[in-house]
Tab-separated table of C-alpha atoms in Angstrom:
chain	number	residue	atom	x	y	z
A	1	UNK	CA	40.333	43.223	-38.588
A	2	UNK	CA	40.565	44.297	-34.930
A	3	UNK	CA	37.134	45.132	-35.203
A	4	UNK	CA	35.877	41.604	-36.314
A	5	UNK	CA	38.061	40.008	-33.933
A	6	UNK	CA	36.416	41.956	-30.950
A	7	UNK	CA	32.780	41.685	-32.330
A	8	UNK	CA	33.631	37.689	-32.858
A	9	UNK	CA	34.838	37.386	-29.163
A	10	UNK	CA	32.050	39.166	-27.716
A	11	UNK	CA	29.286	37.567	-29.540
A	12	UNK	CA	31.264	34.226	-28.506
A	13	UNK	CA	31.445	35.292	-24.871
A	14	UNK	CA	27.781	35.902	-24.944
A	15	UNK	CA	26.967	32.735	-26.417
A	16	UNK	CA	28.995	30.878	-23.563
A	17	UNK	CA	27.133	32.898	-21.116
A	18	UNK	CA	23.708	32.097	-22.216
A	19	UNK	CA	24.174	28.513	-22.599
A	20	UNK	CA	25.618	28.410	-19.010
A	21	UNK	CA	22.826	30.118	-17.392
A	22	UNK	CA	20.175	28.053	-19.639
A	23	UNK	CA	21.744	24.872	-18.394
A	24	UNK	CA	21.319	25.521	-14.810
A	25	UNK	CA	17.692	26.006	-14.373
A	26	UNK	CA	16.841	22.789	-17.064
A	27	UNK	CA	18.800	20.598	-14.716
A	28	UNK	CA	17.144	22.185	-11.414
A	29	UNK	CA	13.702	21.713	-13.054
A	30	UNK	CA	14.481	18.040	-14.184
A	31	UNK	CA	15.441	17.037	-10.319
A	32	UNK	CA	12.608	18.885	-8.759
A	33	UNK	CA	9.967	17.232	-11.318
A	34	UNK	CA	11.533	13.903	-10.657
A	35	UNK	CA	11.328	14.342	-6.796
A	36	UNK	CA	7.590	15.590	-6.587
A	37	UNK	CA	6.117	13.075	-9.268
A	38	UNK	CA	8.116	9.986	-8.124
A	39	UNK	CA	4.978	8.326	-6.437
A	40	UNK	CA	2.689	5.738	-8.503
A	41	UNK	CA	-0.672	7.064	-9.781
A	42	UNK	CA	-3.568	5.383	-11.259
A	43	UNK	CA	-4.795	3.398	-8.542
A	44	UNK	CA	-8.417	3.693	-7.541
A	45	UNK	CA	-10.618	2.986	-4.633
A	46	UNK	CA	-13.087	0.410	-6.012
A	47	UNK	CA	-13.188	-3.192	-4.659
A	48	UNK	CA	-10.155	-5.684	-6.262
A	49	UNK	CA	-10.701	-9.251	-6.275
A	50	UNK	CA	-8.714	-12.238	-7.363
A	51	UNK	CA	-10.500	-15.752	-7.580
A	52	UNK	CA	-8.001	-18.335	-6.090
A	53	UNK	CA	-7.635	-20.232	-2.762
A	54	UNK	CA	-5.093	-22.057	-0.830
A	55	UNK	CA	-4.875	-24.476	2.481
A	56	UNK	CA	-1.604	-22.960	3.567
A	57	UNK	CA	-2.190	-20.845	6.369
A	58	UNK	CA	-1.649	-16.943	7.251
A	59	UNK	CA	1.162	-16.875	9.971
A	60	UNK	CA	1.787	-13.230	10.202
A	61	UNK	CA	0.513	-9.788	9.385
A	62	UNK	CA	2.959	-7.036	9.017
A	63	UNK	CA	2.905	-3.150	8.038
A	64	UNK	CA	5.412	-0.814	6.642
A	65	UNK	CA	5.611	2.972	6.034
A	66	UNK	CA	6.892	4.184	2.540
A	67	UNK	CA	7.269	7.552	0.886
A	68	UNK	CA	4.163	7.339	-0.970
A	69	UNK	CA	2.078	4.868	0.618
A	70	UNK	CA	1.514	2.628	3.741
A	71	UNK	CA	1.769	-1.202	3.146
A	72	UNK	CA	0.164	-4.278	4.877
A	73	UNK	CA	1.512	-7.550	3.836
A	74	UNK	CA	-0.468	-11.017	4.699
A	75	UNK	CA	2.432	-14.044	4.837
A	76	UNK	CA	0.941	-17.157	3.707
A	77	UNK	CA	4.404	-19.533	3.532
A	78	UNK	CA	4.270	-22.254	1.091
A	79	UNK	CA	1.275	-20.372	-1.276
A	80	UNK	CA	2.488	-19.552	-4.752
A	81	UNK	CA	1.249	-16.704	-6.458
A	82	UNK	CA	-1.395	-18.504	-8.271
A	83	UNK	CA	-2.897	-19.699	-5.095
A	84	UNK	CA	-3.347	-16.828	-3.269
A	85	UNK	CA	-6.710	-14.980	-3.756
A	86	UNK	CA	-8.252	-11.776	-2.020
A	87	UNK	CA	-11.104	-9.463	-1.824
A	88	UNK	CA	-10.242	-5.747	-1.143
A	89	UNK	CA	-12.688	-3.203	-0.509
A	90	UNK	CA	-14.048	-0.025	1.285
A	91	UNK	CA	-16.971	-0.960	3.535
A	92	UNK	CA	-19.065	1.588	5.703
A	93	UNK	CA	-19.070	-1.179	8.896
A	94	UNK	CA	-17.359	-4.389	9.234
A	95	UNK	CA	-19.036	-7.588	10.098
A	96	UNK	CA	-17.354	-10.862	11.087
A	97	UNK	CA	-17.882	-13.724	8.961
A	98	UNK	CA	-19.936	-16.374	10.590
A	99	UNK	CA	-21.389	-14.722	13.540
A	100	UNK	CA	-22.320	-11.330	11.995
A	101	UNK	CA	-20.880	-9.486	14.741
A	102	UNK	CA	-19.957	-5.943	14.149
A	103	UNK	CA	-16.077	-4.949	14.441
A	104	UNK	CA	-15.347	-1.412	15.062
A	105	UNK	CA	-12.055	0.011	13.483
A	106	UNK	CA	-10.951	3.360	13.643
A	107	UNK	CA	-10.276	5.828	10.989
A	108	UNK	CA	-11.984	8.170	8.738
A	109	UNK	CA	-12.706	4.889	6.284
A	110	UNK	CA	-12.563	1.375	6.494
A	111	UNK	CA	-11.043	-1.510	4.230
A	112	UNK	CA	-11.996	-4.933	4.559
A	113	UNK	CA	-9.112	-7.027	3.473
A	114	UNK	CA	-9.973	-10.743	2.870
A	115	UNK	CA	-7.423	-13.319	2.321
A	116	UNK	CA	-8.543	-16.961	0.884
A	117	UNK	CA	-6.234	-18.583	3.330
A	118	UNK	CA	-7.032	-19.828	6.791
A	119	UNK	CA	-5.472	-18.424	10.013
A	120	UNK	CA	-5.511	-21.743	11.335
A	121	UNK	CA	-3.913	-25.226	10.732
A	122	UNK	CA	-6.907	-26.855	8.417
A	123	UNK	CA	-5.660	-30.249	10.028
A	124	UNK	CA	-6.051	-29.718	13.561
A	125	UNK	CA	-7.803	-26.197	13.622
A	126	UNK	CA	-5.135	-25.032	15.943
A	127	UNK	CA	-4.470	-21.063	15.165
A	128	UNK	CA	-1.379	-20.113	13.126
A	129	UNK	CA	-1.793	-16.417	13.363
A	130	UNK	CA	-2.129	-15.361	17.211
A	131	UNK	CA	-5.023	-12.882	17.418
A	132	UNK	CA	-8.489	-12.954	18.486
A	133	UNK	CA	-11.563	-11.585	16.764
A	134	UNK	CA	-11.730	-7.836	17.270
A	135	UNK	CA	-8.351	-6.973	18.526
A	136	UNK	CA	-5.378	-5.075	17.161
A	137	UNK	CA	-2.975	-6.981	14.914
A	138	UNK	CA	-0.330	-8.501	16.701
A	139	UNK	CA	2.997	-6.821	16.640
A	140	UNK	CA	1.590	-4.352	14.519
A	141	UNK	CA	2.263	-0.538	15.867
A	142	UNK	CA	0.708	2.303	13.606
A	143	UNK	CA	2.391	5.148	15.180
A	144	UNK	CA	3.984	7.537	12.652
A	145	UNK	CA	1.915	6.341	9.748
A	146	UNK	CA	0.463	8.900	7.418
A	147	UNK	CA	-2.462	6.703	6.162
A	148	UNK	CA	-3.223	3.620	8.352
A	149	UNK	CA	-4.895	4.455	11.675
A	150	UNK	CA	-6.114	1.222	13.056
A	151	UNK	CA	-5.570	-2.438	12.020
A	152	UNK	CA	-7.726	-5.416	13.356
A	153	UNK	CA	-8.292	-9.135	13.348
A	154	UNK	CA	-11.723	-9.980	12.308
A	155	UNK	CA	-11.544	-13.632	11.883
A	156	UNK	CA	-10.983	-16.602	10.140
A	157	UNK	CA	-13.965	-18.677	8.821
A	158	UNK	CA	-14.224	-21.462	6.317
A	159	UNK	CA	-10.652	-21.153	4.723
A	160	UNK	CA	-10.891	-17.220	4.355
A	161	UNK	CA	-9.143	-14.796	6.939
A	162	UNK	CA	-10.454	-11.330	7.249
A	163	UNK	CA	-8.933	-7.894	8.551
A	164	UNK	CA	-10.361	-4.439	9.334
A	165	UNK	CA	-7.636	-1.473	8.087
A	166	UNK	CA	-8.610	1.977	9.176
A	167	UNK	CA	-7.237	4.462	7.088
A	168	UNK	CA	-7.406	8.350	7.373
A	169	UNK	CA	-9.546	8.747	4.567
A	170	UNK	CA	-11.266	6.903	1.379
A	171	UNK	CA	-7.784	6.962	-0.549
A	172	UNK	CA	-6.500	5.010	-3.587
A	173	UNK	CA	-5.091	1.631	-3.160
A	174	UNK	CA	-3.479	-1.487	-4.892
A	175	UNK	CA	-3.254	-4.877	-4.033
A	176	UNK	CA	-0.910	-7.302	-5.414
A	177	UNK	CA	0.612	-11.065	-4.916
A	178	UNK	CA	4.003	-12.604	-4.812
A	179	UNK	CA	5.078	-15.734	-3.572
A	180	UNK	CA	3.711	-16.361	0.267
A	181	UNK	CA	2.126	-13.053	0.328
A	182	UNK	CA	-0.799	-10.791	-0.090
A	183	UNK	CA	0.305	-7.236	-0.501
A	184	UNK	CA	-2.292	-3.972	0.201
A	185	UNK	CA	-0.732	-0.552	-0.806
A	186	UNK	CA	-2.967	2.468	0.309
A	187	UNK	CA	-1.579	5.835	-1.206
A	188	UNK	CA	-0.860	8.982	1.036
A	189	UNK	CA	-3.465	10.806	-1.278
A	190	UNK	CA	-4.964	10.915	-4.430
A	191	UNK	CA	-2.441	13.340	-6.431
A	192	UNK	CA	0.728	11.009	-6.250
A	193	UNK	CA	2.389	13.875	-4.402
A	194	UNK	CA	4.864	13.316	-1.723
């Protein structure tokens, strides 16, 4: 009987030790996987458009850095999500609407961002966003960004506002709207890794 108790105790101790060891790597693997695959994937680099327009005016353009992407936001106060239209696409060269003037934008690739909202007051023609064609976006500093390299105001013509966004390379992006704004996110890479 003594031998059975020793054998049973040895088997129980071995089982506890095995379960304890197995649990540690499984937990560590789950944590590592969650950290490395947290970035969204499935974005592309083809043109994205949304047919809508507003007479509400662009008042601000701002940028932000995130763990997986760099973001540009075009603020159009008063515009609802159904009124906000856009066209966002990669271009080989950027030309200003109306004049056809080439606007140089730095970076390995250039994204043309058009928002179907004027950057001026339609009633008076007075600018609502303080920038001149070809100049860097007012108040935007891209130092330390992983993807964005340059951001230029191209112009606002016949109710559309045009922006040039210089990025490191042709990378995947997404465009979405919320009340009062159009958002452009450009991923840091194609794989979704941080």
